[in-house]
XYZ file of C-alpha atoms in Angstrom:
640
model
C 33.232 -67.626 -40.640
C 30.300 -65.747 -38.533
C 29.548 -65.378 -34.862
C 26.902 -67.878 -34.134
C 25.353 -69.460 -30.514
C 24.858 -72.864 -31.492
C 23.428 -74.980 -34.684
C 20.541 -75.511 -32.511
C 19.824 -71.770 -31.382
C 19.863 -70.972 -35.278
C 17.680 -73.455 -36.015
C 15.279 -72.809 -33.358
C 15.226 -69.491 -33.827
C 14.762 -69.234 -37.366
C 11.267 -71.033 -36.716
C 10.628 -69.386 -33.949
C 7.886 -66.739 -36.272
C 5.980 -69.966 -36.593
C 4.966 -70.202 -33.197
C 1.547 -69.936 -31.926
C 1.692 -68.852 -28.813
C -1.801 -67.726 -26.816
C -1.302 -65.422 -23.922
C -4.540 -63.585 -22.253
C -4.320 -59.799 -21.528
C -2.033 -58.842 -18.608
C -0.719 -55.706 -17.663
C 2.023 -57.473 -15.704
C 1.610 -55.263 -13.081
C 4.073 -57.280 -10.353
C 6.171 -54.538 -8.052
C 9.888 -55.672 -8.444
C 11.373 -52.294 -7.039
C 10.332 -49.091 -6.372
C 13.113 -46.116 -4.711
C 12.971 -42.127 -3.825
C 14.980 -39.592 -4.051
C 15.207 -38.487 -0.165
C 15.212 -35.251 -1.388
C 12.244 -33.134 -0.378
C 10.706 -30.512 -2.430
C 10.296 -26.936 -0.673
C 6.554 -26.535 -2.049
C 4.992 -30.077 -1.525
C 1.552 -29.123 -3.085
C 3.090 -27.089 -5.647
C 4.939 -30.652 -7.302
C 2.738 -32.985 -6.318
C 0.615 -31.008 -8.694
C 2.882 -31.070 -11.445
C 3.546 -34.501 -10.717
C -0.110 -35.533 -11.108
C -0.391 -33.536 -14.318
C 3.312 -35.114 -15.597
C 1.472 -38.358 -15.136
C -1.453 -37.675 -16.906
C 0.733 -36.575 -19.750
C 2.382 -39.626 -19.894
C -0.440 -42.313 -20.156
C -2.578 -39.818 -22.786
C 0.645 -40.155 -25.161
C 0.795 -43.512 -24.739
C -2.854 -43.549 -25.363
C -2.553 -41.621 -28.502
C 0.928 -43.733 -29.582
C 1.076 -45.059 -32.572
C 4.635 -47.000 -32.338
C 4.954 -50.426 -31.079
C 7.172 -49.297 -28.399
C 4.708 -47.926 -25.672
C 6.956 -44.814 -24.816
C 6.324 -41.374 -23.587
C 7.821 -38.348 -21.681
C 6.559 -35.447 -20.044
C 7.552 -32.378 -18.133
C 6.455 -29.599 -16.338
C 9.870 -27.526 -16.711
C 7.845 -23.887 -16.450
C 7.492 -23.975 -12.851
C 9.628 -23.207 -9.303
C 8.736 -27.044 -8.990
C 9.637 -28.646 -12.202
C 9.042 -32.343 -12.432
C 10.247 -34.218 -15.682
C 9.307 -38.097 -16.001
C 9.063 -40.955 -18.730
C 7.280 -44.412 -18.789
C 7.609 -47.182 -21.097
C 6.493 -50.578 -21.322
C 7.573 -54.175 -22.424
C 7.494 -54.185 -25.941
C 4.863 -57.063 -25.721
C 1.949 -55.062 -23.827
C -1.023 -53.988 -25.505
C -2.122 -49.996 -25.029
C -4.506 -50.725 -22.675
C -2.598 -53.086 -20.221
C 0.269 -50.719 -20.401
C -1.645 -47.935 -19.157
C -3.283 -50.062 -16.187
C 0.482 -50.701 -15.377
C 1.316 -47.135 -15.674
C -1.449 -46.395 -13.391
C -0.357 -49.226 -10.641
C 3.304 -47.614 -10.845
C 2.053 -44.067 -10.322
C 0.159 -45.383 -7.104
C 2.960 -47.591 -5.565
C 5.041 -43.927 -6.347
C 2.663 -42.560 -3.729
C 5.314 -44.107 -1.420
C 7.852 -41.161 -2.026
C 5.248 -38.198 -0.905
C 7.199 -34.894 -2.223
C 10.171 -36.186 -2.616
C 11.561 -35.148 -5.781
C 12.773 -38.450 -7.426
C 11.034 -41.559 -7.842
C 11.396 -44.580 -10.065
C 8.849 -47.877 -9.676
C 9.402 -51.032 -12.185
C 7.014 -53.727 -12.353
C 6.994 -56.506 -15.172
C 5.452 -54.763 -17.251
C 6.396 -51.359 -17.368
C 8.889 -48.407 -15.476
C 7.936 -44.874 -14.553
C 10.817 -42.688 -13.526
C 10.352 -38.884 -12.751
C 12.923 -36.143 -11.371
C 12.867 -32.621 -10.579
C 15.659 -32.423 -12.988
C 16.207 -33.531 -16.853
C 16.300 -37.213 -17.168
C 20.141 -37.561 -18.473
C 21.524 -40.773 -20.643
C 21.822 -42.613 -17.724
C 20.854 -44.357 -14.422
C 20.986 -41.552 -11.650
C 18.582 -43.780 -9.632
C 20.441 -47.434 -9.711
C 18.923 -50.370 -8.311
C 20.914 -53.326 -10.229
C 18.699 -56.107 -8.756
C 17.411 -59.846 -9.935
C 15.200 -61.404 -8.682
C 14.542 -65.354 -8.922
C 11.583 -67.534 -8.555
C 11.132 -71.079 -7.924
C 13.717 -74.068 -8.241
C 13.131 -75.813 -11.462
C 13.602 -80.050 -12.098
C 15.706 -80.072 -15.166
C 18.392 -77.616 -14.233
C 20.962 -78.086 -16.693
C 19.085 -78.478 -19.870
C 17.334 -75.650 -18.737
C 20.549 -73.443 -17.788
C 22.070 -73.998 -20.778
C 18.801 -72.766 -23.090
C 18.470 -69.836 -20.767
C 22.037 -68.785 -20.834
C 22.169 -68.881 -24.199
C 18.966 -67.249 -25.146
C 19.710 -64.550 -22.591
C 22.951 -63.903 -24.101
C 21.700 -63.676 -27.540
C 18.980 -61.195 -26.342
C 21.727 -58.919 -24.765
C 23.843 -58.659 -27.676
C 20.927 -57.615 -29.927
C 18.525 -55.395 -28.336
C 20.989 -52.314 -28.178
C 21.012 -52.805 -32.204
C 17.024 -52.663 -32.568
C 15.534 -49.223 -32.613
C 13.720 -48.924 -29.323
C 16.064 -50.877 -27.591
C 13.303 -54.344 -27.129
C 13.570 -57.976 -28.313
C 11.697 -60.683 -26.974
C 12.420 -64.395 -28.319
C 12.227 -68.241 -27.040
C 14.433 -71.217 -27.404
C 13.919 -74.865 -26.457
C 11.110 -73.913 -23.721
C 12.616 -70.420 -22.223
C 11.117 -67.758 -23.182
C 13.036 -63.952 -22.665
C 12.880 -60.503 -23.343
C 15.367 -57.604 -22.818
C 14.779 -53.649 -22.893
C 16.348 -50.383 -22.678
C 14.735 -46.887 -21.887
C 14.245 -45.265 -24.690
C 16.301 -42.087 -23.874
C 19.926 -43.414 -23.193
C 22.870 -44.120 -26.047
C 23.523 -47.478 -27.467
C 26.685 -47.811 -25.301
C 24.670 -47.449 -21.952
C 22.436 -50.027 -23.324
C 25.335 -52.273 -24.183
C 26.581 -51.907 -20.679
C 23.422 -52.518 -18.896
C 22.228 -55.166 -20.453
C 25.339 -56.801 -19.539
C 25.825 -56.722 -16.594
C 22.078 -57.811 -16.150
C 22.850 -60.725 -17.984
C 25.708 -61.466 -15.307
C 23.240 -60.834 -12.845
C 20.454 -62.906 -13.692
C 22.731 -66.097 -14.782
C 22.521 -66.519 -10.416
C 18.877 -67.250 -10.906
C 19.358 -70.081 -13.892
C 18.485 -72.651 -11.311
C 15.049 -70.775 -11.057
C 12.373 -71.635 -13.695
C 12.098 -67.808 -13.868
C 13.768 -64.564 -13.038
C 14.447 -61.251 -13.630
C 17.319 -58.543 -13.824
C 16.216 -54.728 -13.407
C 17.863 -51.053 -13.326
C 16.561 -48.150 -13.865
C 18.100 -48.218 -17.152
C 17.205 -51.789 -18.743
C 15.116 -55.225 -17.576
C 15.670 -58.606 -18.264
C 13.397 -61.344 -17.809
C 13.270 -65.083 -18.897
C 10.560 -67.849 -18.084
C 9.808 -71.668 -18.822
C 6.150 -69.814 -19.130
C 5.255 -67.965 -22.438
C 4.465 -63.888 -21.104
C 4.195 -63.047 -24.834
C 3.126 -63.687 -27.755
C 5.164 -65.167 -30.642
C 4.041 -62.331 -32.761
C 6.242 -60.165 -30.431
C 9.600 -62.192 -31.169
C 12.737 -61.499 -32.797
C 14.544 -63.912 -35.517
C 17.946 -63.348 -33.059
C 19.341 -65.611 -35.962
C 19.324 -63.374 -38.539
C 22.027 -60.811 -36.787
C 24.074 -63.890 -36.375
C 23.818 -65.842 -39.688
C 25.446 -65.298 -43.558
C 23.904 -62.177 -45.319
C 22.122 -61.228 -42.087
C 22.291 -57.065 -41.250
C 26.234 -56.614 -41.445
C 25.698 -53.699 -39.548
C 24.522 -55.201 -36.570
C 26.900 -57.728 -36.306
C 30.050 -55.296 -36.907
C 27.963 -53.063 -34.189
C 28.139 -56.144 -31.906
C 31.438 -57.426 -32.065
C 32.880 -53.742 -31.638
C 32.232 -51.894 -35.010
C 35.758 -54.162 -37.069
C 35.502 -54.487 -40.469
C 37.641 -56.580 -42.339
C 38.245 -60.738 -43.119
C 40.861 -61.401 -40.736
C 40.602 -58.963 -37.959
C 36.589 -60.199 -37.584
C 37.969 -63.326 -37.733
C 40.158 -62.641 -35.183
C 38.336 -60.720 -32.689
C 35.027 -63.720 -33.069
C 37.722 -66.605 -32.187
C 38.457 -64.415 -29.147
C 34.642 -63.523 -28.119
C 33.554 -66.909 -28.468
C 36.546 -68.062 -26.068
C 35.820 -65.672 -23.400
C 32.344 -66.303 -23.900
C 32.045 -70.055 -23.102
C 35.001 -69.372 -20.213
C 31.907 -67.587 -18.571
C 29.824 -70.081 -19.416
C 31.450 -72.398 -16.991
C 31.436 -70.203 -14.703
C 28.238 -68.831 -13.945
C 28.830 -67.580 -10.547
C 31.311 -64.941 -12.152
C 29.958 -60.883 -12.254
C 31.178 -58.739 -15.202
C 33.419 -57.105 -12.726
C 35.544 -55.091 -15.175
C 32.023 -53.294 -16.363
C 31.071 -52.964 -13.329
C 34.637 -51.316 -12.302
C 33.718 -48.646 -15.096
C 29.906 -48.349 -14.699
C 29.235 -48.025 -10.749
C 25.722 -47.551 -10.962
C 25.440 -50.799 -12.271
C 27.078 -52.390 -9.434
C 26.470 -56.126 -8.803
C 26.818 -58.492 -6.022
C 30.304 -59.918 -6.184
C 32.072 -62.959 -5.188
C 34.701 -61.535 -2.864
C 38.181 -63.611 -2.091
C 38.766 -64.575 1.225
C 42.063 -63.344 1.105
C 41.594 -59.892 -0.075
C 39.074 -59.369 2.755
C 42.123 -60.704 5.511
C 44.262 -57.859 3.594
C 41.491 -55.074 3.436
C 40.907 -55.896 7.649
C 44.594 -55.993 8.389
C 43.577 -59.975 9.284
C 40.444 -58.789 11.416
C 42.312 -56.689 13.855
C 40.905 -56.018 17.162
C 41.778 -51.868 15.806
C 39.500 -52.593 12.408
C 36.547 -54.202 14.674
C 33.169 -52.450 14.385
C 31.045 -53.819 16.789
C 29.973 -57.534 17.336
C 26.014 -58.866 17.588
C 24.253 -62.200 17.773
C 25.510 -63.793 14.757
C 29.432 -62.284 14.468
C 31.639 -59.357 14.578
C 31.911 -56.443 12.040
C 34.980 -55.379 10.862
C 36.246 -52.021 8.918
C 38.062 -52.907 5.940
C 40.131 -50.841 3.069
C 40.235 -51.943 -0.596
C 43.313 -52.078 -3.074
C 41.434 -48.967 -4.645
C 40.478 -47.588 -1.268
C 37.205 -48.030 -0.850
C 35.986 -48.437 2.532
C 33.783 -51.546 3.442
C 32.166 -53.486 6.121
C 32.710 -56.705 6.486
C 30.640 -59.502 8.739
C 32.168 -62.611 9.653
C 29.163 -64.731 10.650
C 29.847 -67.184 13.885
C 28.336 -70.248 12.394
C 29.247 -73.727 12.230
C 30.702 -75.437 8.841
C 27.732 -78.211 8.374
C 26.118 -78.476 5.268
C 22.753 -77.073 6.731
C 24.426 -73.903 8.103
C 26.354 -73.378 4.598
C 22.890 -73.841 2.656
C 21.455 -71.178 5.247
C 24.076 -69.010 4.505
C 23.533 -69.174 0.644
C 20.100 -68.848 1.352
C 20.831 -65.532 3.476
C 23.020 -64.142 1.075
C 20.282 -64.963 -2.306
C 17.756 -62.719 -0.032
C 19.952 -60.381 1.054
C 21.486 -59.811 -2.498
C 17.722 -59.039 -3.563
C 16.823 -56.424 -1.480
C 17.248 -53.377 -2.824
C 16.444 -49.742 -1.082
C 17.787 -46.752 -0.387
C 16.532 -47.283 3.304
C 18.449 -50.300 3.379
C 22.081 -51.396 4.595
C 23.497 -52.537 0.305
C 24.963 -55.582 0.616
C 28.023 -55.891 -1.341
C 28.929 -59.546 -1.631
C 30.065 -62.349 0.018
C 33.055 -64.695 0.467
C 32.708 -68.661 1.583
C 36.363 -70.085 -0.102
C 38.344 -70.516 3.269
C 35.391 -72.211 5.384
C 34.302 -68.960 7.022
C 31.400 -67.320 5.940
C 31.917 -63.138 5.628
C 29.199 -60.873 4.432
C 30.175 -57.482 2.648
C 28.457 -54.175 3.268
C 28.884 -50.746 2.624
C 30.373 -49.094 5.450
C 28.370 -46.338 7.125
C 30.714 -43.664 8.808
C 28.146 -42.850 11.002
C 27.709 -45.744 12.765
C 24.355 -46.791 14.272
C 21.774 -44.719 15.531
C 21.811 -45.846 19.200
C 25.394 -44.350 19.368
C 23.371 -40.559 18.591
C 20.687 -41.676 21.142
C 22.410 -42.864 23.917
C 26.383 -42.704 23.725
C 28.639 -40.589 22.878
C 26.994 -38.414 20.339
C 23.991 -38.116 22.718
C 22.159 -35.166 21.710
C 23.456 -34.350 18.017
C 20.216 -35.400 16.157
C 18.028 -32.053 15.403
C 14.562 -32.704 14.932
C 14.558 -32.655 10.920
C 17.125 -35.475 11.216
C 15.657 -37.347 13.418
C 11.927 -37.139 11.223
C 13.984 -37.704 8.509
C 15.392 -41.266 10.466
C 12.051 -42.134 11.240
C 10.245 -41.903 7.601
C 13.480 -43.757 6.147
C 13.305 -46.633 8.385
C 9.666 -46.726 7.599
C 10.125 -46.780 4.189
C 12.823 -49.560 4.241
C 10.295 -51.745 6.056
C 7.493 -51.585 3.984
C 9.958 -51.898 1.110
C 10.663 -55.677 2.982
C 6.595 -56.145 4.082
C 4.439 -55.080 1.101
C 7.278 -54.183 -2.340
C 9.564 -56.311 -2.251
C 8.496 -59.837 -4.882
C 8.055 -61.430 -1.463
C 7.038 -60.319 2.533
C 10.452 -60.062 4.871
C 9.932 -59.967 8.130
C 13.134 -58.174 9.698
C 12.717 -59.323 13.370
C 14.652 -57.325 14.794
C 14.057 -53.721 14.521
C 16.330 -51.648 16.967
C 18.427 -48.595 17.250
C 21.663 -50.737 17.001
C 20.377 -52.094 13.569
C 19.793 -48.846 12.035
C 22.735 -47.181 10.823
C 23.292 -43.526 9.670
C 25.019 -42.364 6.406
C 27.144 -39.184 5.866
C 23.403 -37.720 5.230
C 22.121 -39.029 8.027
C 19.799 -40.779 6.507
C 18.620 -44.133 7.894
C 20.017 -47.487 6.608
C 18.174 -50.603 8.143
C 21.140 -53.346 8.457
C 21.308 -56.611 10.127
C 19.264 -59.551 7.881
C 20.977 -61.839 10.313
C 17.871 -62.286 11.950
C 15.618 -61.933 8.700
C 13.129 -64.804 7.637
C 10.881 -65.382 4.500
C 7.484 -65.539 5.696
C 5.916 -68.778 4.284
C 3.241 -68.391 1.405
C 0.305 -68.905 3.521
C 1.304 -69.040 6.933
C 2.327 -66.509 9.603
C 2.222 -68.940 12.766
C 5.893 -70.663 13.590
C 6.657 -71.778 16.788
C 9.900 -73.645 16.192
C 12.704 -70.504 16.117
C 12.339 -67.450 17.812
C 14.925 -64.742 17.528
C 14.471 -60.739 18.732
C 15.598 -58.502 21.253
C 13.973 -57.861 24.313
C 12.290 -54.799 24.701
C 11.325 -54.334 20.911
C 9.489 -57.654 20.607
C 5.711 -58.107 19.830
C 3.646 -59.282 22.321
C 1.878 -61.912 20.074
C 5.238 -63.269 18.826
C 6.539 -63.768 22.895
C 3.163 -65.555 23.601
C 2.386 -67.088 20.776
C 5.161 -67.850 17.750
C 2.661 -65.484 15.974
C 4.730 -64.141 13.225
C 3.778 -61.497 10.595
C 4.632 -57.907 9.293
C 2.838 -56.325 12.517
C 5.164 -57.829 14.541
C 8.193 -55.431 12.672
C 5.685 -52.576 12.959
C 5.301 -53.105 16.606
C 9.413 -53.147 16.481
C 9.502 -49.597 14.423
C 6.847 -48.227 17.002
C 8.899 -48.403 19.911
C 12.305 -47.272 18.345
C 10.278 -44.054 17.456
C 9.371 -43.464 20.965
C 13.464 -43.963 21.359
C 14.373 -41.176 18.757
C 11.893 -39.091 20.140
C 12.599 -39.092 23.910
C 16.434 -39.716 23.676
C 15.336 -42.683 26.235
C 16.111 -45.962 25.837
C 13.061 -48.479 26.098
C 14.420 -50.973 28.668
C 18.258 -51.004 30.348
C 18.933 -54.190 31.210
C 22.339 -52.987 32.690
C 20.924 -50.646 35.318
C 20.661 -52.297 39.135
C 17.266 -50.907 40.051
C 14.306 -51.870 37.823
C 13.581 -49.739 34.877
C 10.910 -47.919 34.167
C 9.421 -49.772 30.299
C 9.450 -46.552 27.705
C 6.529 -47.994 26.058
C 4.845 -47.980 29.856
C 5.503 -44.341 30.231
C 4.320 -43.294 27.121
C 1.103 -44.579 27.160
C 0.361 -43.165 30.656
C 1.553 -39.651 29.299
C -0.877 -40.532 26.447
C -3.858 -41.089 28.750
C -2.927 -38.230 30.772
C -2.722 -36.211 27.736
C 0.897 -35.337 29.060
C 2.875 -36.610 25.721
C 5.144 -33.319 25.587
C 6.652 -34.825 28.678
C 8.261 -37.455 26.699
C 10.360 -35.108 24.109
C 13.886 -35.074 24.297
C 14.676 -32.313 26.383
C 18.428 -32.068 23.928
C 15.872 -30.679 20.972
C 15.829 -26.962 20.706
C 11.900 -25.818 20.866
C 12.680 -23.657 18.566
C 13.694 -26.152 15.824
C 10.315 -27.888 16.089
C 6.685 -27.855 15.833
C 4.760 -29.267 19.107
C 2.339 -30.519 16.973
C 4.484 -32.093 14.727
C 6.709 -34.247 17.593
C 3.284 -35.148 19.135
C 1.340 -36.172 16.101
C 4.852 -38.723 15.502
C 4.782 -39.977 19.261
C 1.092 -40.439 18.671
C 1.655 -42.607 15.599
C 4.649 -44.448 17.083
C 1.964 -45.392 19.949
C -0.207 -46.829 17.373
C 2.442 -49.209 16.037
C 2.534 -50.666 19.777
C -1.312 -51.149 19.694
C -2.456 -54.809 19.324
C -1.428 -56.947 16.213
C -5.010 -56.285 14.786
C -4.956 -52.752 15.472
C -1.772 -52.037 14.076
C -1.311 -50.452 10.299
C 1.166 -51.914 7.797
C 4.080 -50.108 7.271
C 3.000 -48.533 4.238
C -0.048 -46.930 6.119
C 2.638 -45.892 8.312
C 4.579 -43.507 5.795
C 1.061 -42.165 4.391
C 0.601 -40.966 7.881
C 4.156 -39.730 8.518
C 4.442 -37.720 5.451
C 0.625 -36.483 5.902
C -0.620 -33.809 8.037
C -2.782 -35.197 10.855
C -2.356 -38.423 12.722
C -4.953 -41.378 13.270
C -8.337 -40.366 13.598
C -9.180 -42.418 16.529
C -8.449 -43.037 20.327
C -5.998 -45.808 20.125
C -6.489 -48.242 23.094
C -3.460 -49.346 25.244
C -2.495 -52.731 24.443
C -3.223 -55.765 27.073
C 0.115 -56.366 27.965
C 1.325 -53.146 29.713
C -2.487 -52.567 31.349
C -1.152 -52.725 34.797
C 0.120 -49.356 35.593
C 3.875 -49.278 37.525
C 5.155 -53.115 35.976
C 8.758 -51.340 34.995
C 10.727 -53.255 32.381
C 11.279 -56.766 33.176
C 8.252 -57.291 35.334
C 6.100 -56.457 31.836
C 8.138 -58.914 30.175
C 7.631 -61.394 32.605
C 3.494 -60.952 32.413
C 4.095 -61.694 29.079
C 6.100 -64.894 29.111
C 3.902 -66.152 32.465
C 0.800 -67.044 29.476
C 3.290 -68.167 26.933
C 3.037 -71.329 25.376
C 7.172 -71.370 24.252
C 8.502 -69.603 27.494
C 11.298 -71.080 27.870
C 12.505 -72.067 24.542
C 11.859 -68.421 23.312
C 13.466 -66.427 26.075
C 16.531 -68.782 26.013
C 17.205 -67.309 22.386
C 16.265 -63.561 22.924
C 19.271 -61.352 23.124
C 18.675 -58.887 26.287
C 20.683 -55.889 25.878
């Protein structure tokens, strides 16, 4: 008796050599996550040097490499500034596309300036460098999948992919170099391991990527990475059948023993293998029918290859003491927040959205929680999971101890931000938004950008939160006119006026929180009885008046900061606020932060604020006077 998939899978498999398969040159050079460190190197030129000369090293190896694996690593260990970094590549990429993809990772690691960590995977390849020695295992996690479209047959096409997918996990920790690519009945999948870590981690990875990436089987492709392994199936060939694996032979009669003793847990012996395969295959087709279900007991063991997880609705009642007024966070525009404690004490935050129960508002919420579940950053609030079993729909998110940044701005830990902090704030929300705009596999437009959405870790370091509000931005479009959501004060111009709704509009969002963090003022009190003066007003006047050190906080110590510094920031916060056309991309934005000078230009006030003395509501007003949704708009903006 042997472990085997199906008849079929053998079959298929066995033939599978046969295949002609033609697939034109691609370096496969898609961005499906990119992360720093957050931990800045004390001689920025000094590693960014090393760094560039780490690089190099890597891509002439792989030049020079004669193995089929595409592997390399490099290090510049002789230095105050040490960097040490690897690459590899799918097993299926030729030399040359490999290197292009090496070379499109080490730009999109531009991202991370000096910081000392960085780790970028695209399809086709991962670059990963520290200022440390890379250890056997994943000190920069990102557990992630990523789906793409819906396909027609869905359970024919489930069933292939789950069982090719689980083949591919079992047997490419037992391959030297840690790659196998095969197909099976029109799917098409490969899975991979760095190089540099043990079998076990491997092992471990891999499966809990396969856990992860059975929530995209409804997709016609998708994708599990980590900065460990990848996983990645497709009703498209990516590869060539030259590149496959007979999966059947670690499976079938006669077929390496060792691998298959190595795969069922290293027993030997008739009736114990017999055994422990009856078991395997049991547990294996429970999960089959349930393919909803994360490997939670890895994931228990492994944390850095945490997954989302399907929470129970009545563990979440227990962990917030049945949502006591005590354990309640803070409430918003689409529910309250509660604190809650785990059985094993970990502390979490939990959302309980106020929606109603139709179907369309459930299908939202799935739809909420797939994107959610997909975005990946260190700049960004990690969502945890979700629970939908009683009728209510809670979201789960790490809880930030901290609380949000407005709290350090204008309550009761007014004042406590020093000006590396608050720099530090500023390029981490930057970050996480062009993570959503220009990395992520597709553009999310936040919406609303505020202090009360940004919340502060035990570091301090800034965690964008509320997707509440968050939309995909349709392929080729960037008008809609038919749902408006924001928060007066930090909305776009274009967006009040016209439903004009792209990236700029976030950008316009980030602009004036900066001018927030760095006057300790808030941009427009709604609560106060006389009219306020409009922060974003002021600051251009100052601007024009060359006056801007008038606008610093006067609760930062001069003596902690450079003038320089605070005004090159205000001035780049200022051209955030500039028209939509003027306006850079949030990418452009953390170039600028992390360089030395600030735009090279006079940046021009924008339209709406070009009457001097309009105070808060009056500019708004201007605004919604020429708007073509006035009414409908400003009956769903949430004035606080």
């Amino acid at each position: 008796m042997y472990p085997r998939f199906s008849e079929n899978l053998l079959i298929s498999l066995l033939i599978i050599v046969h295949l002609t398969i033609t697939i034109v040159a691609d370096p496969q050079i898609n961005l499906l996550s990119v992360g720093c460190s957050n931990n800045n190197s004390t001689n920025p030129s000094l590693f960014l040097a090393n760094l560039n000369a780490t690089i190099y090293d890597l891509k002439s190896q792989i030049y020079t490499s004669g193995g089929r694996i595409l592997f390399a690593t490099a290090e510049r260990s002789n230095s105050s500034m040490p960097v040490f970094a690897l690459a590899f590549c799918r097993g299926y990429l030729s030399r040359q596309d490999c290197i292009t993809c090496l070379t499109s990772a080490a730009s999109r690691a531009r991202i991370c300036g000096s910081e000392t960590g960085g780790l970028v995977i695209d399809d086709g390849c991962t670059m990963r460098y520290e200022s440390a020695p890379l250890l056997d295992q994943s000190t920069l996690p990102v557990n992630n999948f990523v789906c793409g479209n819906e396909t027609d047959d869905t359970a024919g096409f489930d069933d292939s992919a789950r069982e090719l997918l689980r083949g591919l996990s079992l047997v490419a920790p037992q391959i030297t170099g840690y790659f196998a690519a095969a197909a099976y009945k029109g799917v098409y999948a490969v899975a991979q391991c760095s190089p540099i870590v043990s079998q076990p981690i491997c092992s471990v990875c891999l499966q809990v990527a396969y856990a992860n990436i059975k929530g995209c089987f409804s997709a016609s492709d998708g994708r599990a990475v980590d900065a460990v392994c990848f996983m990645r199936y497709s009703n498209e060939a990516f590869f060539s059948a030259n590149y496959t694996v007979n999966l059947a032979a670690y499976f079938s009669p006669g077929g390496r023993n060792e691998n298959k003793a190595a795969i069922i847990g290293g027993v030997a012996g008739g009736i114990s293998l017999i055994i422990l395969l009856v078991l395997a295959i049991v547990v294996f087709f429970r999960r089959l029918r349930r393919p909803d279900e994360r490997l939670i007991g890895d994931i228990s063991r492994v944390a850095e290859f945490r997954g989302p997880v399907n929470f129970l609705y009545s563990d979440l009642k227990s962990a917030t003491n049945n949502f006591s007024k005590d354990n309640k966070l803070g409430e918003g525009g689409f529910g309250e927040v509660y604190k809650g404690t785990q059985k094993n004490g970990e502390i979490i935050a939990v959302k309980k959205l106020a929606m109603t129960q139709s179907k369309r508002a459930k299908a939202s919420f799935f739809s909420e929680v797939n994107l959610i579940s997909n975005a990946r950053h260190q700049n960004l609030l990690r969502y945890l999971g979700c629970s939908s079993s009683s009728g209510e729909m809670l979201l789960v998110y790490e809880y930030m101890a901290n609380g949000s940044l407005d709290n350090f701005l204008f309550g009761e830990m007014r004042g406590m931000l020093n000006w590396k902090q608050r720099f530090g704030i500023i390029v981490g929300m930057a970050r996480g938004l062009a993570y959503l705009h220009q990395e992520f596999h597709v553009c999310i437009i936040h919406r609303d950008i505020k202090s009360s959405n940004v919340l502060l870790d035990d570091n301090f370091r800034a965690k964008i939160a509320d997707f509440g509000l968050a939309r995909l931005r349709p392929g080729d479009q960037s008008h809609l006119s038919s749902y408006f959501s924001g928060t007066l004060g930090y909305i776009a111009p274009e967006y009040i006026i016209h439903g004009d709704l792209t990236e700029k509009v976030d950008t316009f969002s980030f602009g004036v929180v900066v001018l927030e963090i760095l006057s300790g003022q808030r941009n427009c009190d709604s609560k106060l009885e006389l009219e306020p003066q409009y922060l974003l007003e002021s600051a251009w006047k100052l601007y024009e008046e060359n006056s801007l050190s008038k606008l610093i906080d006067k609760s930062l110590d001069p003596n902690e900061y450079s003038l320089e510094e605070v005004l090159r920031v205000i001035t780049i916060a200022l051209y955030c606020t500039q028209e939509a056309a003027l306006r850079p991309n949030m990418s452009q934005v953390v170039i600028l932060l992390l360089g030395e000078g600030g735009p090279q230009f006079e940046l021009a006030r924008p339209p709406f604020i070009m009457t001097p003395g309009k105070g808060c509501h009056n500019a708004f007003s201007s605004m919604a006077s020429s708007s073509r949704v006035t009414k409908h708009f400003l009956s769903n903006l949430v004035s606080r």
